[in-house]
Amino acid sequence: MPSSVLLEVPALADFNKAWAELTDWLSRLDRDIESQRVLVGDLDDINDMIIKQKAILQDLEQRRPQLDELITAAQNLKNKTSNQEARTIITDRIEKIQSQWDEVHGHLQSRGQQLHEMLKDSTQWLEAKQEAEQVLEQAKAKLESWKEISYTVEALKKQNTELKQFAKEIRQWQINVDVANDMALKLLRDYSADDTRKVKLMTDNINATWTAINRRVCEREAALESALRMLQQFYLDLEKFLTWLTEAETTANVLQDATHKEKDAKMARELMKQWQELQAEIDAHTDIFHSLDENGQKILRSLEGSEDAALLQRRLDNMNLRWSDLRKKSLNIRSHLEASTDQWKRLHLSLQELLAWLQLKEDELKQQAPIGGDLPTVQKQNDIHRTFKRELKTKEPVIRSALETVRILLAEQPVEGLEKLYPEPRELPPEERAHNVTKLLQRQADEVRTEWDKLNQQSADWQKKIDDALERLQALQEAMDEVDLKLRQAEVFKGSWQPVGDLLIDSLQDHLEKVKVYRAEIVPLKEKVHHVNELSHRFTPSDIQLSQYNLSCVEDLNTRWKVLQVAIDERIRQLQEAHRDFGPTSQHFLTTSVQGPWERAISPNKVPYYINHETQTTCWDHPKMTELYQSLADLNNVRFSAYRTAMKLRRLQKALCLDLLSLSAACDALDQHNLKQNDQPMDILQIINCLTTIYDRLEQEHNNLVNVPLCVDMCLNWLLNVYDTGRTGRIRVLSFKTGVVSLCKAHLEDKYRYLFKQVASSTGFCDQRRLGLLLHDSIQIPRQLGEVASFGGSNIEPSVRSCFQFANNKPEIEAALFLDWMRLEPQSMVWLPVLHRVAAAETAKHQAKCNICKECPIIGFRYRSLKHFNYDICQSCFFSGRVAKGHKMHYPMVEYCTPTTSGEDVRDFAKVLKNKFRTKRYFAKHPRMGYLPVQTVLEGDNMETPVTLINFWPVDSAPASSPQLSHDDTHSRIEHYASRLAEMENTNGSYLNDSISPNESIDDEHLLIQHYCQSLNQESPLSQPRSPAQILISLESEERGELERILADLEEENRNLQAEYDHLKQQHDRKGLSPLPSPPEMMPVSPQSPRDAELIAEAKLLRQHKGRLEARMQILEDHNKQLESQLHRLRQLLEQPQADAKVNGTTLSSPSASLQRSDSSQPMLLRVVGSQTSETMGEDELLSPPQDTSTGLEEVMEQLNNSFPSSRGHNVGSLFHMADDLGRAMETLVTVMTDDKVLE
């Protein structure tokens, strides 16, 4: 929008801001709607998304008034401005946001309708899928029940009938599968924008299974038909073969008879031709014979045990016998024919043919190598070799017959016959020629025999290799198939995973547990993958080279397994991170506790901190907590620190919504988280979980008052500010309970009982140390607000001592005594009952008028004067110290936090009447305080366990003996100074109110101290400390120097001890004794001489003394760190700029000074809680006025001069004495001036 328009219409800036915020919110909402995907087919996910959509729609409707207000504001702006450009811009933006609103609303409604339709369709698909899976299971069971095919007519008919019935059922079940597929296609088509992986995956699995079932049925049907055809044809083929066999046998018998008769060459050639025809028929029927024999064996297995089986067996045996005889006859016929026609030459040619055939088969066998690298290849090689062995078996009779013929002929034929066979060369003698032919035939026969045996051995070896390879490859294939099946199942499970970002926060833990359980379930798969790798590694290139297919399969299985492992580990990591960042134990829900430009971040120890992106700064405090602390500064004008502290705590209590928390609810939450060990530390997550439980319950009871993330974050911030200022990320359980219970809504005594129970032993008694722990944690609450000095300081020893003195110095106290002591409102705990009175007075309305500001009716506390009739003051005037003419702040008054009754009015009237006749000397003799004061920090002795040790050592590791620190330490002196300063403040305040006119302005007590120091010591102002801050700086420098001197002395003493030890060691060595061990290792031994015993004892004492000094040094260093922290805090409080705030003409001290004020005025009030005045106070309930004395002004000045002699130096101790004496002198001065005024 143009800047000129904004300048002309300033109200447009607010409109633009509201319009931009609503537009951005609608844009984010629209993006969220578009990005929200659901898993189609998952009813739980769809229902969760429907609930989420309803919540978003409800949120949109709740923001409808914001849109209406924006439209109304736009109309008002258009009516108020005459700028046409501004009116056009406003109209355009309103139309645009209305259109965007309607568009988002339409998207929500359409998405909701789509989700309902998706839920309906998914339900129908799941039902159809379930029915399809049922029929698939039935079909699988049917397939598994199938038996092997039987080769009998009855069995085949029965199996065929069953198959047809099953096929009929398959056709009926096809309807279920089609319905499931149609529903799945509808889901995939209509909801493609959402996650449809589950539907697609399950549909593919169903279809793949269904296809496999149909294929098995078809294969079964074909096998049954083939078996039935074979069975029907077998007996016909058998009869036909046997008929041919009979004819062949007849022909063979005729030829055999003819070969044995004398015959000429023509007859021999005719017989050879007939034999060749017979042999051709035999070769043609060889495959038929083997087929009949194989099929017959199948039928025999089906007919096992029946008469038909025995009959068929006899027929098959007869067929085999006759077939063998026929082949033998054929070979005999050939032998006789060859022998009768040039026998030697033919035999020689036959052996040459056999050698050539053997060489051919050897080459063929070599070509079958090497062994294949996969199961199908080896199975094919096995089939080829089976045929090869069959050929060998067929050729064996021929070879045997040829060899036998050679042997017989060589033995029977004379040498003359051989001469005729080989007449050449003529020059050789007949005997030598015969001998050469014999050698030739013998050599050929030996070669045939050798090659035959060699070929058979090679065939056997090759078969052994094939069998071994088949066994190993079969094992590898089965292992790979099993791993592949398991991996596919795992991948199906992995495919069903939803993106982690789409999961509901509450379901993260369930998903994480499921994935972890599944990871444990697939542990055996790792062993299976390892087994596959081992099997594959057994195949070496020198043995069997795995095929590329098998190698790829093994590599694929390993890759899929690694991917699965990585996916599972990554899924677990993502779920763990999501559960850590967004789960119930995370702090993610607390990010909404801050708004831009702030961002909530978490340190490594889980402590939250806050980033301001505008200023590029970080801080520990929540922005709202920072604003709350700034608002508490408004209460610094409350004069009395107990009320000031209580009002701050009340505002804090409301901001944290702890005023809604009952004690019973707090106890239930603490018990629910098992917070019973009070000494145990709690980390940030434990604190957040317990606070979340508390505020969730409060949100259920007070929905519109409690913002859970904001309250949890604010309360955590406050607890860390109180009990973990160093942001270590841990506080004790007792500290957590003390902080929460102190600010919860409960009766005061119920809180006392609960807190006492936490530190009491199992017998119900509490010792000093345990009570010190409770009071220490309690005093941290006002300490965090900077108000600890008015409640006795952070040293709780005096309070513990006061309680046990109240109990007559018993070693342990019980709950009743503790409650009696707390009813006296001890100084260290007075802020807690005042907090309850402040809470009770918030809604109180008194029918009276304030005599100062004229407020009527008085809301809150009402203060009634017991010195003047009908004189009331409201809490604002009383807390600020305002008075009316004729009334003094030290006059006795009574406080009411509830409306008064008539009886109380009469009683107060009587008291006023009595006080009219009482003198100041009476009040001086009967002083009365409204709380139980404790001894100052400089009185008495320390407890057994000093307060400085309570913070730093747990109960179970406390040192056996605690070093007693001096009362002159910096801690005690600072608190003493703060206490004195508070007393001076109240004394001077009374004096100023009584004796100085409203128009005068004087310095506070700090400047008075400086003035008297300068005037009485007769020194330059520059030589004196100019402020308490400078006093503290001087004090810190003095104490730091003192500590440094102590440390230097200790180091020097340590060096002297080491030198003395070295000297003793050298003397020991010179005497020829064994070397001394180092002091920590020295053990008592039997002395060799009195001198040795003395040296050893002295060394032991030195070592012990050195240990004590080191422990002392450590204690001093720790104490020094604590003192530096406290000094830093006091400097911050005392160095704040002084500001004069005038209220009704009365000069008030600055807020920094008000932080140090004591309760010397507040506790002297009468307190009436619940309209009941305390009866124990009697006539001594009045405020104690300053002590009456006859000392004149001259005596006062003399005391002042004596209090500040010029001989005193500049040391800080002298300054403290000056301040003390100044306080007493000021009291005397105020008394004298007050008495003089009364006498006038």
mmCIF file with all atom_site columns, C-alpha atoms in Angstrom, residues 742 752 755 774-775 778-779 791 799 821-822 825-834:
data_model
loop_
_atom_site.group_PDB
_atom_site.id
_atom_site.type_symbol
_atom_site.label_atom_id
_atom_site.label_alt_id
_atom_site.label_comp_id
_atom_site.label_asym_id
_atom_site.label_entity_id
_atom_site.label_seq_id
_atom_site.pdbx_PDB_ins_code
_atom_site.Cartn_x
_atom_site.Cartn_y
_atom_site.Cartn_z
_atom_site.occupancy
_atom_site.B_iso_or_equiv
_atom_site.pdbx_formal_charge
_atom_site.auth_seq_id
_atom_site.auth_comp_id
_atom_site.auth_asym_id
_atom_site.auth_atom_id
_atom_site.pdbx_PDB_model_num
ATOM 1  C CA . SER A 1 742 ? 4.478  -22.730 47.750 1.00 0.00 ? 742 SER A CA 1
ATOM 2  C CA . TYR A 1 752 ? 3.308  -26.490 55.937 1.00 0.00 ? 752 TYR A CA 1
ATOM 3  C CA . LEU A 1 755 ? 6.560  -29.490 53.031 1.00 0.00 ? 755 LEU A CA 1
ATOM 4  C CA . LEU A 1 774 ? 13.643 -27.075 53.318 1.00 0.00 ? 774 LEU A CA 1
ATOM 5  C CA . LEU A 1 775 ? 14.252 -23.519 54.509 1.00 0.00 ? 775 LEU A CA 1
ATOM 6  C CA . SER A 1 778 ? 12.072 -21.820 50.462 1.00 0.00 ? 778 SER A CA 1
ATOM 7  C CA . ILE A 1 779 ? 14.229 -18.730 50.898 1.00 0.00 ? 779 ILE A CA 1
ATOM 8  C CA . PHE A 1 791 ? 13.975 -12.035 55.543 1.00 0.00 ? 791 PHE A CA 1
ATOM 9  C CA . SER A 1 799 ? 16.036 -19.777 61.379 1.00 0.00 ? 799 SER A CA 1
ATOM 10 C CA . TRP A 1 821 ? 6.708  -22.422 65.057 1.00 0.00 ? 821 TRP A CA 1
ATOM 11 C CA . MET A 1 822 ? 5.452  -21.554 61.556 1.00 0.00 ? 822 MET A CA 1
ATOM 12 C CA . GLU A 1 825 ? 5.569  -16.447 61.177 1.00 0.00 ? 825 GLU A CA 1
ATOM 13 C CA . PRO A 1 826 ? 9.367  -16.622 61.431 1.00 0.00 ? 826 PRO A CA 1
ATOM 14 C CA . GLN A 1 827 ? 11.175 -13.851 59.639 1.00 0.00 ? 827 GLN A CA 1
ATOM 15 C CA . SER A 1 828 ? 12.573 -16.094 56.893 1.00 0.00 ? 828 SER A CA 1
ATOM 16 C CA . MET A 1 829 ? 9.089  -17.434 55.985 1.00 0.00 ? 829 MET A CA 1
ATOM 17 C CA . VAL A 1 830 ? 6.827  -14.449 56.757 1.00 0.00 ? 830 VAL A CA 1
ATOM 18 C CA . TRP A 1 831 ? 6.368  -13.804 53.018 1.00 0.00 ? 831 TRP A CA 1
ATOM 19 C CA . LEU A 1 832 ? 4.303  -16.975 52.595 1.00 0.00 ? 832 LEU A CA 1
ATOM 20 C CA . PRO A 1 833 ? 1.441  -16.136 55.021 1.00 0.00 ? 833 PRO A CA 1
ATOM 21 C CA . VAL A 1 834 ? 1.472  -12.559 53.727 1.00 0.00 ? 834 VAL A CA 1
#
